[in-house]
Tab-separated table of C-alpha atoms in Angstrom:
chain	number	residue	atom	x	y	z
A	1	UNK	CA	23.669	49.293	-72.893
A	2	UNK	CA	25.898	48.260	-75.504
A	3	UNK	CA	28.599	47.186	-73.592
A	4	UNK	CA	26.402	44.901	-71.317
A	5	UNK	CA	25.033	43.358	-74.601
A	6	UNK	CA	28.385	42.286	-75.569
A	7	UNK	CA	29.033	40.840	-72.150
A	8	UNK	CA	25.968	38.779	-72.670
A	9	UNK	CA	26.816	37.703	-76.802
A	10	UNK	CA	30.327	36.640	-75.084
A	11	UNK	CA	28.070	34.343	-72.043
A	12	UNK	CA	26.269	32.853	-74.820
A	13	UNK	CA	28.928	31.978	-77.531
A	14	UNK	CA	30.840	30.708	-74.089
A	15	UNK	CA	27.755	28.291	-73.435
A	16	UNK	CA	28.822	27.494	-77.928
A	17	UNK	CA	32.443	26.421	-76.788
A	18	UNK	CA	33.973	29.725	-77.661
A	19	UNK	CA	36.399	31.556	-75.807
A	20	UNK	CA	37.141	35.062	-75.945
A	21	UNK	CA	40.281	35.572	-77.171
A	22	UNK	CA	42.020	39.466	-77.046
A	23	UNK	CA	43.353	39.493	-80.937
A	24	UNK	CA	40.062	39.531	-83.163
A	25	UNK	CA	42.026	39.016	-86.086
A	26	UNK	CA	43.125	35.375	-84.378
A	27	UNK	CA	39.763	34.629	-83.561
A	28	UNK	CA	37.442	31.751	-85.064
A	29	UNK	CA	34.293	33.746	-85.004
A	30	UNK	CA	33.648	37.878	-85.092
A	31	UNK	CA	30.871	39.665	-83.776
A	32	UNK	CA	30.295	43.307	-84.275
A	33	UNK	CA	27.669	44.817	-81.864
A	34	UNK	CA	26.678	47.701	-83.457
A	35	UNK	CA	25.135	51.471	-82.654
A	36	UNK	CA	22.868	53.731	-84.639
A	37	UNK	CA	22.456	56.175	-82.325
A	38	UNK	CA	24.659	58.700	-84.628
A	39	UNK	CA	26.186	58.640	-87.969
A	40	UNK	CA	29.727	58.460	-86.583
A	41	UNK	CA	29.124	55.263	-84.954
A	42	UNK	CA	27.319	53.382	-88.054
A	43	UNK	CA	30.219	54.568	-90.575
A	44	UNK	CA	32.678	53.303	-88.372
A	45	UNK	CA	31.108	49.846	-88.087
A	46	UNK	CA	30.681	49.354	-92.060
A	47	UNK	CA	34.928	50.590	-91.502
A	48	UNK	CA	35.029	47.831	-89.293
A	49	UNK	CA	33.071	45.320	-91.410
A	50	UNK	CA	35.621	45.834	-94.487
A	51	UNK	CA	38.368	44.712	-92.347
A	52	UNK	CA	37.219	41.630	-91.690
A	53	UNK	CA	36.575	40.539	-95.497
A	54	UNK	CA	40.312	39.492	-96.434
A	55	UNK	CA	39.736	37.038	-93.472
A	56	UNK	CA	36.992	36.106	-94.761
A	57	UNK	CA	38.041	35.201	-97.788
A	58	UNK	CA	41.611	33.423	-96.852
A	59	UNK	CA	39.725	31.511	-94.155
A	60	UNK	CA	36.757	29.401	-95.045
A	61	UNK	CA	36.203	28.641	-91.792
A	62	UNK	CA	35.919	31.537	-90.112
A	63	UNK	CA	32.380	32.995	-89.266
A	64	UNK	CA	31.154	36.960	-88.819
A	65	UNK	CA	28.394	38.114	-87.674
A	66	UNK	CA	26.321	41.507	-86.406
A	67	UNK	CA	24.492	42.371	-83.892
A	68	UNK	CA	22.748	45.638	-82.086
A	69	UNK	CA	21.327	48.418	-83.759
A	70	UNK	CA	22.762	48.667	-86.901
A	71	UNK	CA	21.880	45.019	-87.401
A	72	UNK	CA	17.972	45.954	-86.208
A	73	UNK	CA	17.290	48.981	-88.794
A	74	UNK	CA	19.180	47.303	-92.057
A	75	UNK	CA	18.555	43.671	-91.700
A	76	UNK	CA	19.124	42.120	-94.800
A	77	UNK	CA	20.587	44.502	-96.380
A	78	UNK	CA	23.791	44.301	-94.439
A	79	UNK	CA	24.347	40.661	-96.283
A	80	UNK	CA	23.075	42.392	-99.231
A	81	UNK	CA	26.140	45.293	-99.015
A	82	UNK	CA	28.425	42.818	-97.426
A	83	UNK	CA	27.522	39.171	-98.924
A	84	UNK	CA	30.367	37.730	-96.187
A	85	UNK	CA	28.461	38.504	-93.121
A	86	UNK	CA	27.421	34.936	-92.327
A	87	UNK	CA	24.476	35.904	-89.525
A	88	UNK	CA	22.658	39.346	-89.263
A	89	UNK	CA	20.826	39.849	-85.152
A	90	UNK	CA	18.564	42.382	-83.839
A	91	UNK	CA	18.094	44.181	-80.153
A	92	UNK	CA	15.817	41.686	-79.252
A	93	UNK	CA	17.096	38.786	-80.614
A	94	UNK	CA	20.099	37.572	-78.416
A	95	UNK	CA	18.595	33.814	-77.691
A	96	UNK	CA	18.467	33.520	-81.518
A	97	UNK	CA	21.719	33.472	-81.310
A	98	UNK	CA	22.969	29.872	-80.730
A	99	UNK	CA	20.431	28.737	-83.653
A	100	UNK	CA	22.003	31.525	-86.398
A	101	UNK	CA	25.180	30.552	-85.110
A	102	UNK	CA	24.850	26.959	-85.979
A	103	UNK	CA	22.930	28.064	-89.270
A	104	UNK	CA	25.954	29.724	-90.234
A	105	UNK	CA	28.426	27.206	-89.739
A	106	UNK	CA	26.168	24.686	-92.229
A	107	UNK	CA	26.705	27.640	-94.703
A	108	UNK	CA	23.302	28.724	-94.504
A	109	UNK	CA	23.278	32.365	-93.940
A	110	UNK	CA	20.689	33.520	-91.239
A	111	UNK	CA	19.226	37.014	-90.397
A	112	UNK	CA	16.478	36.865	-87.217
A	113	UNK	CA	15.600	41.341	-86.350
A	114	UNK	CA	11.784	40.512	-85.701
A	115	UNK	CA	11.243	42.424	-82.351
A	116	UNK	CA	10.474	39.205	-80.147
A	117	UNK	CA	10.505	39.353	-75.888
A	118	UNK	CA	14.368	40.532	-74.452
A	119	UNK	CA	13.642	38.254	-71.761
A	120	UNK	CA	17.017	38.045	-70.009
A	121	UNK	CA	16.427	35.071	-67.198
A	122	UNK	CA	18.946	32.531	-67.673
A	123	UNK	CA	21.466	34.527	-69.767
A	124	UNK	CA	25.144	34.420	-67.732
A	125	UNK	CA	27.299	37.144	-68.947
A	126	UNK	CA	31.095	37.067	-69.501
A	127	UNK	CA	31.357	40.850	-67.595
A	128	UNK	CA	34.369	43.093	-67.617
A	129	UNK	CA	34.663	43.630	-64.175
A	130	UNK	CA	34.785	41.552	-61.201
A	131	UNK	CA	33.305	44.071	-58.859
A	132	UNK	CA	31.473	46.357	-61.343
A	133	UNK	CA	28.137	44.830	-63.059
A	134	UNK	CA	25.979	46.629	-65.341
A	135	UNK	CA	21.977	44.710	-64.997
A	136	UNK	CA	19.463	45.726	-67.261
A	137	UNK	CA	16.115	46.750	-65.559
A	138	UNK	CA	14.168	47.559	-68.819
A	139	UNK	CA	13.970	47.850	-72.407
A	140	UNK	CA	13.124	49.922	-75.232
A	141	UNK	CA	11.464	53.798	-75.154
A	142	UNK	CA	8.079	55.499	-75.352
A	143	UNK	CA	9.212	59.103	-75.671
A	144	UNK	CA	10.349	59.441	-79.537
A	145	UNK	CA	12.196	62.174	-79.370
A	146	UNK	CA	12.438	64.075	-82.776
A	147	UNK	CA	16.016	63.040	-83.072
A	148	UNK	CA	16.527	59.632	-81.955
A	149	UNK	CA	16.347	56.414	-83.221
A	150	UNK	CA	16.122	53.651	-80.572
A	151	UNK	CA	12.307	53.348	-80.497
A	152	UNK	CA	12.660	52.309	-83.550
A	153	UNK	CA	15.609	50.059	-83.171
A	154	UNK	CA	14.673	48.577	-79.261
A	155	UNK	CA	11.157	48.500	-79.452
A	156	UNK	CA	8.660	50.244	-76.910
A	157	UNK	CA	9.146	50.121	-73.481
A	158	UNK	CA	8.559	46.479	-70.992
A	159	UNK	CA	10.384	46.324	-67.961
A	160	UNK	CA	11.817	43.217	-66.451
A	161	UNK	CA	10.000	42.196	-62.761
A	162	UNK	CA	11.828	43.637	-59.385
A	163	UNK	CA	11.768	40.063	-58.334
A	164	UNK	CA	14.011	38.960	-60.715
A	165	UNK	CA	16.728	41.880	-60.789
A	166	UNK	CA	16.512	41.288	-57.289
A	167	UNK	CA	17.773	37.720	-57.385
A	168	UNK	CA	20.860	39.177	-60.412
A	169	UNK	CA	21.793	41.740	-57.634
A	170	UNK	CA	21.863	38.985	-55.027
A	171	UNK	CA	23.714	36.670	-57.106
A	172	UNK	CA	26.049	39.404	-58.007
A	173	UNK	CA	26.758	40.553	-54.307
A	174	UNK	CA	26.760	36.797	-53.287
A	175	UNK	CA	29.908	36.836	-56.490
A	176	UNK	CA	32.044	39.760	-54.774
A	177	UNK	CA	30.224	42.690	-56.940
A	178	UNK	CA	30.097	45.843	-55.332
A	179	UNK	CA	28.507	48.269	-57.567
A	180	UNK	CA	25.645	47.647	-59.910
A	181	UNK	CA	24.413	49.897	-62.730
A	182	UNK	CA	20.579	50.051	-63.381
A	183	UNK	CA	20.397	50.072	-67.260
A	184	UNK	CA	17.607	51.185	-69.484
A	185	UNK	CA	16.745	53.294	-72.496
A	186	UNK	CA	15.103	55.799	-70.137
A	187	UNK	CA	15.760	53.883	-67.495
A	188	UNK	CA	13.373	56.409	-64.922
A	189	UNK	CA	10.325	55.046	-66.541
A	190	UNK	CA	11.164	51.834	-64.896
A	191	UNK	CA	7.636	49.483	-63.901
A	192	UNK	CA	5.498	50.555	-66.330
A	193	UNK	CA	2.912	48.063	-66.859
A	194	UNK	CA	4.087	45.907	-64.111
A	195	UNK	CA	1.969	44.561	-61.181
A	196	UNK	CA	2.149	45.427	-57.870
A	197	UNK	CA	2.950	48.676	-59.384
A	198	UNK	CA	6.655	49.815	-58.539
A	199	UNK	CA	8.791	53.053	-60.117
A	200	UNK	CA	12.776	53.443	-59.978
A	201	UNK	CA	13.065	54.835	-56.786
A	202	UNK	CA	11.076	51.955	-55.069
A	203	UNK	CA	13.630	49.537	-57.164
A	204	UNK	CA	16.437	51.261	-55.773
A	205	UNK	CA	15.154	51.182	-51.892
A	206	UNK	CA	14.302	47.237	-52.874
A	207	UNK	CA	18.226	46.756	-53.961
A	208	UNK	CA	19.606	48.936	-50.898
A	209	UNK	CA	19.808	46.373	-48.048
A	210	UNK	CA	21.168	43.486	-50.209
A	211	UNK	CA	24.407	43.124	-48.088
A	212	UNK	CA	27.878	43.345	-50.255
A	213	UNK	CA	26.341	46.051	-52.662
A	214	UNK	CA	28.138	49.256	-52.148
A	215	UNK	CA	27.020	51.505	-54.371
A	216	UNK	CA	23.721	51.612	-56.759
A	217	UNK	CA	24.391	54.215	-59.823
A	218	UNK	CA	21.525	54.281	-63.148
A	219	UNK	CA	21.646	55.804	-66.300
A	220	UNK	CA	20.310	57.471	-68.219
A	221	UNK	CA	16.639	59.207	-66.612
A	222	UNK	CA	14.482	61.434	-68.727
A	223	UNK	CA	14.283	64.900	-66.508
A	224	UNK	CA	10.602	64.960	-66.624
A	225	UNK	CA	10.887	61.891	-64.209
A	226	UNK	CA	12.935	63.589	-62.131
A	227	UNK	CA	10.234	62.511	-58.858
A	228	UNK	CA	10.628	64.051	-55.453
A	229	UNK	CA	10.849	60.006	-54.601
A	230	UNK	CA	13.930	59.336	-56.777
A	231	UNK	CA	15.459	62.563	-55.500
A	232	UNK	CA	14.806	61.452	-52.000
A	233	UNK	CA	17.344	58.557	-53.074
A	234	UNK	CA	20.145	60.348	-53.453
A	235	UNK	CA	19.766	62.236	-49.895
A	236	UNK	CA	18.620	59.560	-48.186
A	237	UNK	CA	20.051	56.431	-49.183
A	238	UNK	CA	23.974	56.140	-48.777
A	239	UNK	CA	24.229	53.534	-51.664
A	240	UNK	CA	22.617	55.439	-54.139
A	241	UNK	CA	25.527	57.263	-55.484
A	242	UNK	CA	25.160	60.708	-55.792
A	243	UNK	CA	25.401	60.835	-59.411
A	244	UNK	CA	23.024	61.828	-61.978
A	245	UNK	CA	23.148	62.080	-65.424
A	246	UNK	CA	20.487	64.565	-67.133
A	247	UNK	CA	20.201	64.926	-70.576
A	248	UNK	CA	19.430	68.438	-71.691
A	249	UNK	CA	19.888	68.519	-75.248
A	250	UNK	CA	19.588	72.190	-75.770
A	251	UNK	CA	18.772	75.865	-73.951
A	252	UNK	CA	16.250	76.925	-75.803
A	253	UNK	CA	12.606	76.107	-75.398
A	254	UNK	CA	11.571	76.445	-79.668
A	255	UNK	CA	14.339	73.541	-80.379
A	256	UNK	CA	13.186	71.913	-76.841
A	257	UNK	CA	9.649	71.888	-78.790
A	258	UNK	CA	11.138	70.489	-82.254
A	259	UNK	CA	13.346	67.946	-80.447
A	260	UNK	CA	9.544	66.684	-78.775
A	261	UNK	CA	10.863	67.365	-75.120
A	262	UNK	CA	8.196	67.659	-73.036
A	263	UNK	CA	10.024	70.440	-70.426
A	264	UNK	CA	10.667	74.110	-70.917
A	265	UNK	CA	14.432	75.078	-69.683
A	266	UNK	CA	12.787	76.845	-66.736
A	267	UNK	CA	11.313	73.430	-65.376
A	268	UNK	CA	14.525	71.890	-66.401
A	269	UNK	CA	16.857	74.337	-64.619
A	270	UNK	CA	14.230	74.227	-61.170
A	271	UNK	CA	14.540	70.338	-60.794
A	272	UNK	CA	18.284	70.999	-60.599
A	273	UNK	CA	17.955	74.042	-58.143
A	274	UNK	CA	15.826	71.316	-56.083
A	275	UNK	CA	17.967	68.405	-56.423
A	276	UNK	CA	20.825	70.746	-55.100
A	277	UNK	CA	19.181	72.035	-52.340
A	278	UNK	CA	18.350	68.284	-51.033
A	279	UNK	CA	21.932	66.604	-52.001
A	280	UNK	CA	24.338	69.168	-51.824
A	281	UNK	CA	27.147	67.145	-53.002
A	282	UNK	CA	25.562	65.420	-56.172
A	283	UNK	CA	27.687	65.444	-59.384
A	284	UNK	CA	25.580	66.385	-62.227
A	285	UNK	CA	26.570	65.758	-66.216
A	286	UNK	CA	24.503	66.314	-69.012
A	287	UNK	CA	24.415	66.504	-73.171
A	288	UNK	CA	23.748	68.934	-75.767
A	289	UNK	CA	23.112	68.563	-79.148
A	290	UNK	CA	25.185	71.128	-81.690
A	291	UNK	CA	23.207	72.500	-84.471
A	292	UNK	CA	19.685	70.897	-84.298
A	293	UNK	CA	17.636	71.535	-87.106
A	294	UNK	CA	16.028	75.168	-87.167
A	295	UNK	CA	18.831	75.827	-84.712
A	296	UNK	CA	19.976	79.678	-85.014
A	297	UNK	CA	22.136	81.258	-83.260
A	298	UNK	CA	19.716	82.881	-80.644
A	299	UNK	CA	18.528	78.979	-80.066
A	300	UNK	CA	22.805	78.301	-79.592
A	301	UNK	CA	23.332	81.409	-77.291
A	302	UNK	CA	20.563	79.884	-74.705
A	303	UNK	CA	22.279	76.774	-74.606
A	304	UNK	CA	25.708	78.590	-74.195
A	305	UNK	CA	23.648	80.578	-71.165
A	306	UNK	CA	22.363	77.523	-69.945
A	307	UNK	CA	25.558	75.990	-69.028
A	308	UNK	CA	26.535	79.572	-67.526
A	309	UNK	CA	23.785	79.285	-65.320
A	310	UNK	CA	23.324	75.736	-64.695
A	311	UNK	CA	26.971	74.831	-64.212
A	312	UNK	CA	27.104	71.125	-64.663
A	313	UNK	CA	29.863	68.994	-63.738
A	314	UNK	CA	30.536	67.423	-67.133
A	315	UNK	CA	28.798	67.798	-70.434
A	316	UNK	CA	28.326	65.812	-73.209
A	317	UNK	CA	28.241	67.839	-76.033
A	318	UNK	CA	27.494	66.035	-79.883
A	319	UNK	CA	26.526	67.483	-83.059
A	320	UNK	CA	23.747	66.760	-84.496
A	321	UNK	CA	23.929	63.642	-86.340
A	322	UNK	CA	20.447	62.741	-88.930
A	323	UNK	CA	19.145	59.571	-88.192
A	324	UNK	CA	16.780	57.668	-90.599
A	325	UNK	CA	12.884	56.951	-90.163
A	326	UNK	CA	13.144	60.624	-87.300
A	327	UNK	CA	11.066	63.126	-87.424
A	328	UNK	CA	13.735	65.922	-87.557
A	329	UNK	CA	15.187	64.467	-90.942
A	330	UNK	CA	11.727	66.122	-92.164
A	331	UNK	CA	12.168	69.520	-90.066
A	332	UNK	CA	13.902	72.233	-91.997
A	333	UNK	CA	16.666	74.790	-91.652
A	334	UNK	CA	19.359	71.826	-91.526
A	335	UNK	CA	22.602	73.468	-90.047
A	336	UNK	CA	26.074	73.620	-92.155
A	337	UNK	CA	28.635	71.092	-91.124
A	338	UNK	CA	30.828	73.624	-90.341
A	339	UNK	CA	28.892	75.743	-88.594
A	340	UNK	CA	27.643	73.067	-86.153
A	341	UNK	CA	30.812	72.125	-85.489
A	342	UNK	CA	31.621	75.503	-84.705
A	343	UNK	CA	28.757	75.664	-82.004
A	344	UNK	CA	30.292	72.529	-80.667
A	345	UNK	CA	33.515	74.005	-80.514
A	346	UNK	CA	31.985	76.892	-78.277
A	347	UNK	CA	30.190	74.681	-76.021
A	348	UNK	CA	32.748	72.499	-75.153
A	349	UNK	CA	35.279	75.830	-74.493
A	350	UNK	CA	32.671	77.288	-72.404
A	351	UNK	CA	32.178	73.798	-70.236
A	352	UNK	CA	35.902	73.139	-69.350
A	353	UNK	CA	36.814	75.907	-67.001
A	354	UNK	CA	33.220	75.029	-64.961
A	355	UNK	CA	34.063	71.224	-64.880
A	356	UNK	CA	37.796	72.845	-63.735
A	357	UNK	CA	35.983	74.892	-61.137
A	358	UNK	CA	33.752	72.226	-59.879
A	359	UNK	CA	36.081	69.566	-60.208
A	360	UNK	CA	38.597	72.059	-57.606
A	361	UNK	CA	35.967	71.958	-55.049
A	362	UNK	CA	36.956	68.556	-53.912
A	363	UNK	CA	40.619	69.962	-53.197
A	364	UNK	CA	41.270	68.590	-49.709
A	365	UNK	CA	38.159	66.603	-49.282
A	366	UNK	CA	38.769	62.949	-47.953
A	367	UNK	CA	36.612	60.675	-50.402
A	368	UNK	CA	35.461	56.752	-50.875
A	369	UNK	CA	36.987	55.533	-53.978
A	370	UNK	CA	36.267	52.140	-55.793
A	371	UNK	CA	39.714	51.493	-57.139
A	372	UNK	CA	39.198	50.100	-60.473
A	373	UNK	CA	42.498	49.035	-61.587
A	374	UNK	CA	45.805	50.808	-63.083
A	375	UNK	CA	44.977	53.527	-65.145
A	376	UNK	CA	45.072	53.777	-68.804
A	377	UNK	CA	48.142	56.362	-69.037
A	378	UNK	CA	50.372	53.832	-68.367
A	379	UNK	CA	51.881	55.988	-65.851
A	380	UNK	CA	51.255	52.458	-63.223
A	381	UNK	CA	48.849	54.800	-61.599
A	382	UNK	CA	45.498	53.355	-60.443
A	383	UNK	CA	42.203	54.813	-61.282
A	384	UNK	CA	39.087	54.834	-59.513
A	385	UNK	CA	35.551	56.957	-59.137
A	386	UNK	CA	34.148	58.711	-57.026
A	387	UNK	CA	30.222	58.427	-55.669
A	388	UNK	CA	29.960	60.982	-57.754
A	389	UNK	CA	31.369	59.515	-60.573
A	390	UNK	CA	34.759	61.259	-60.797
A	391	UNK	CA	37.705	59.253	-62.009
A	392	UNK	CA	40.482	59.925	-59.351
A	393	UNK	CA	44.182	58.694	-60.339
A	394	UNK	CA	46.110	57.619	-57.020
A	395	UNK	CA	49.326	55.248	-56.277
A	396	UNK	CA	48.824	52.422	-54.787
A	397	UNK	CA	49.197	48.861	-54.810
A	398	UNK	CA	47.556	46.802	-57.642
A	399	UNK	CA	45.876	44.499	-55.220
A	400	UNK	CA	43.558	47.276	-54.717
A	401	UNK	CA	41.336	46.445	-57.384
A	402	UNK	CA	37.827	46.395	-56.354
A	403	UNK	CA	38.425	47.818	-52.791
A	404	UNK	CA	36.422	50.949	-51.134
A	405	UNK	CA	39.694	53.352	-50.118
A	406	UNK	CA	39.573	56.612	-48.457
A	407	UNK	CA	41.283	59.174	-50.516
A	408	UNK	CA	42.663	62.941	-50.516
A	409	UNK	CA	41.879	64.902	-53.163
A	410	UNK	CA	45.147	66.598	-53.863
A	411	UNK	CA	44.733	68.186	-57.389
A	412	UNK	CA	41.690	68.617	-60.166
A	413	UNK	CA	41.735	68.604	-63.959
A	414	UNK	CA	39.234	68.937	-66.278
A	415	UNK	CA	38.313	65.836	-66.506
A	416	UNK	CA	39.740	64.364	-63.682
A	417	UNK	CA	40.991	64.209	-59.654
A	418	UNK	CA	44.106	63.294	-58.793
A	419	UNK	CA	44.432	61.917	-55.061
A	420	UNK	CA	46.678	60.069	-52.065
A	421	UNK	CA	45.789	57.278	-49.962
A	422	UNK	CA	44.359	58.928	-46.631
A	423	UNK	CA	45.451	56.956	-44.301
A	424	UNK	CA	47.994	53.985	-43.726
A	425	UNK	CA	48.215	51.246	-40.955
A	426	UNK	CA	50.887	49.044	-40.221
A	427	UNK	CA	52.332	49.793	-43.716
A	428	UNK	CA	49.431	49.249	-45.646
A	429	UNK	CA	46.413	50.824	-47.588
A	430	UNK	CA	43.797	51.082	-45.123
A	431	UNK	CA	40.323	50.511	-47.210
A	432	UNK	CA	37.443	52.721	-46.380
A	433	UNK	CA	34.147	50.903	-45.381
């Protein structure tokens, strides 16, 4: 979500006169889109925000400025901490931006968080990729989980009309695009409140026939709305990519109850067996948290089992990280440091030889690859993924950016495929439909 903010702050300082420019240190203007969602990512921004004073201060020109989550739950008092921040931004506040921007360079300095409509119609984007396009579907999130903060920070949930992600799909096909990916805070509770009445899945089958639009991926769903409808997606549409990201958080049902999850591991662990049974081949990651609150280590041990039993593809594995204004801040039995990184430790050596074992499955298989561009190993291999959403390294030409190629799976890693080209004609890479 982040990342497709910050392709849509670069569209509208673009529409300013700016250009992006590769060395921030060079540039005329900074702005640091910011995330809350753990205490990692917040001390590293205020890291970040030091840098920039010493340019501040030899360069009376030059403006900086923060945006995203961080900038939502302080405000103010980032100017107060950091009195050369010329223009503070919320999650909701991205039109403001052409009116703090030219507030800031008449010296006045502006802050605008008040949660106000994300309406996005209108906003062009400066995206990463030319063939890869993330498009936000809805905003904010009902559920309040006991850990989380982006209720707080994104506001409740509104979700933007079919009609009009419609038209952004079309205009992205009609640009050379070839994958899109759905984006939302729980992105599964898509079309609430809107009329005619419409859900994810009947999004997805909406965006299926648009012509040029290979692949259709979403992240990330809340497993309670795991629908037969949106599982009949995966088996039954070939654009949906059979992908699917499902956020545990933990093995046992007492911290499942704490955390506010409203599944037991039992219900959890059947919509998997289910979604298996009906899409063989579908890649499925997930995240744990280390060291909850009230966590012991019977509560660790089930989520050690769970991934025994469950077997994802990938995990995501974080401890836990207190968040301000949650409700677990107030629960108590707060886990050591050390010991949740210890339990983070364990789940992460317990994942890796399943995501070896999974990932060695694909051994021989011929697969459609969306070549992405070289690699970053700087080995001049190119990298692509998978519909399932493994990265595969191949050689190959660079002008295979943004193709469809057919591709032998020759060797796994843990994190990883590496493949060949399947097929040649006439001397060249023959791309896969």
């Amino acid at each position: 979500m982040n990342v497709h903010d910050s392709e849509r702050i670069a569209g509208l300082m673009a529409r300013e006169g700016y250009a992006l420019v590769n060395d921030p240190m060079a540039a005329d203007c900074v702005i640091l889109n910011t995330c809350a969602v753990r205490e990692k990512a917040e001390q590293k921004f205020y890291s970040d925000l030091g840098r920039f004073r010493e340019i501040k201060e030899s360069r009376p020109g030059f403006l900086l400025g923060v945006a995203g989550c961080v900038a939502q739950q302080e405000g103010a008092r980032i100017q107060s901490r950091a009195p050369y921040v010329d223009f503070v931004f919320g999650t909701t506040n991205l039109r403001d931006l052409p009116r703090l921007l030219r507030e800031a360079q008449e010296d006045h300095p502006a802050v605008e968080t008040a949660f106000g409509e994300a309406g996005l119609a209108g906003l062009v984007p400066i995206r990463q990729s030319r063939f890869q396009a993330h498009v936000t579907i809805m905003h904010g999130c009902d559920r309040f989980c006991a850990f989380c903060v982006i209720p707080r920070l994104r506001g409740r949930e509104h979700s933007r009309p079919p009609d009009e992600i419609e038209r952004e799909v079309r205009d992205l096909a009609a640009a050379g695009y070839k994958e899109v990916t759905l984006l939302g805070q729980t992105v599964s509770s898509y079309g609430k409140g809107l009329h005619p009445a419409i859900d994810l899945a009947g999004l997805i089958e909406r965006l299926h026939d648009i012509e040029g639009i290979a692949r259709i991926r979403f992240v990330s769903p809340h497993p309670s709305d795991l629908t037969p409808r949106l599982v009949s997606c995966f088996r039954d549409l070939p654009k949906a990519a059979r992908h699917i990201h499902l956020p545990l958080q933990s093995g046992s049902d007492r911290i499942l109850r704490l955390m506010r999850r409203d599944y037991a591991y039992n219900e959890y662990r059947e919509w998997i067996v289910s979604l298996r049974v009906q899409v063989p081949d579908i890649t499925i990651s997930t995240d744990l948290i280390a060291g909850f609150p009230g966590e012991t280590p019977r509560d660790h041990e089930a989520s050690v089992r769970a991934l025994k039993e469950i077997r994802f593809d990938h995990l995501f594995a974080f401890k836990y990280s207190s968040r301000a204004r949650t409700p677990a801040l107030r629960l108590s039995g707060h886990v050591p440091e050390g010991l949740k990184e210890e339990r983070l430790a364990e789940l992460l050596s317990m994942q890796n030889p399943i995501s070896l074992e999974m990932n060695s499955a694909w051994i021989g298989r011929i697969v459609s690859v969306l070549v992405e561009g070289e690699g970053k190993k700087g080995d001049g291999k190119l990298m692509g993924r998978t519909a399932g959403n493994h990265a595969v390294h191949l050689d190959g030409s660079r002008n295979l950016a943004g193709e469809m190629v057919q591709v032998r799976i020759c060797k796994a890693g843990h994190h990883s495929l590496i493949g060949e080209l399947a097929a040649r004609r006439s001397g060249r890479e023959m791309v896969a439909d």
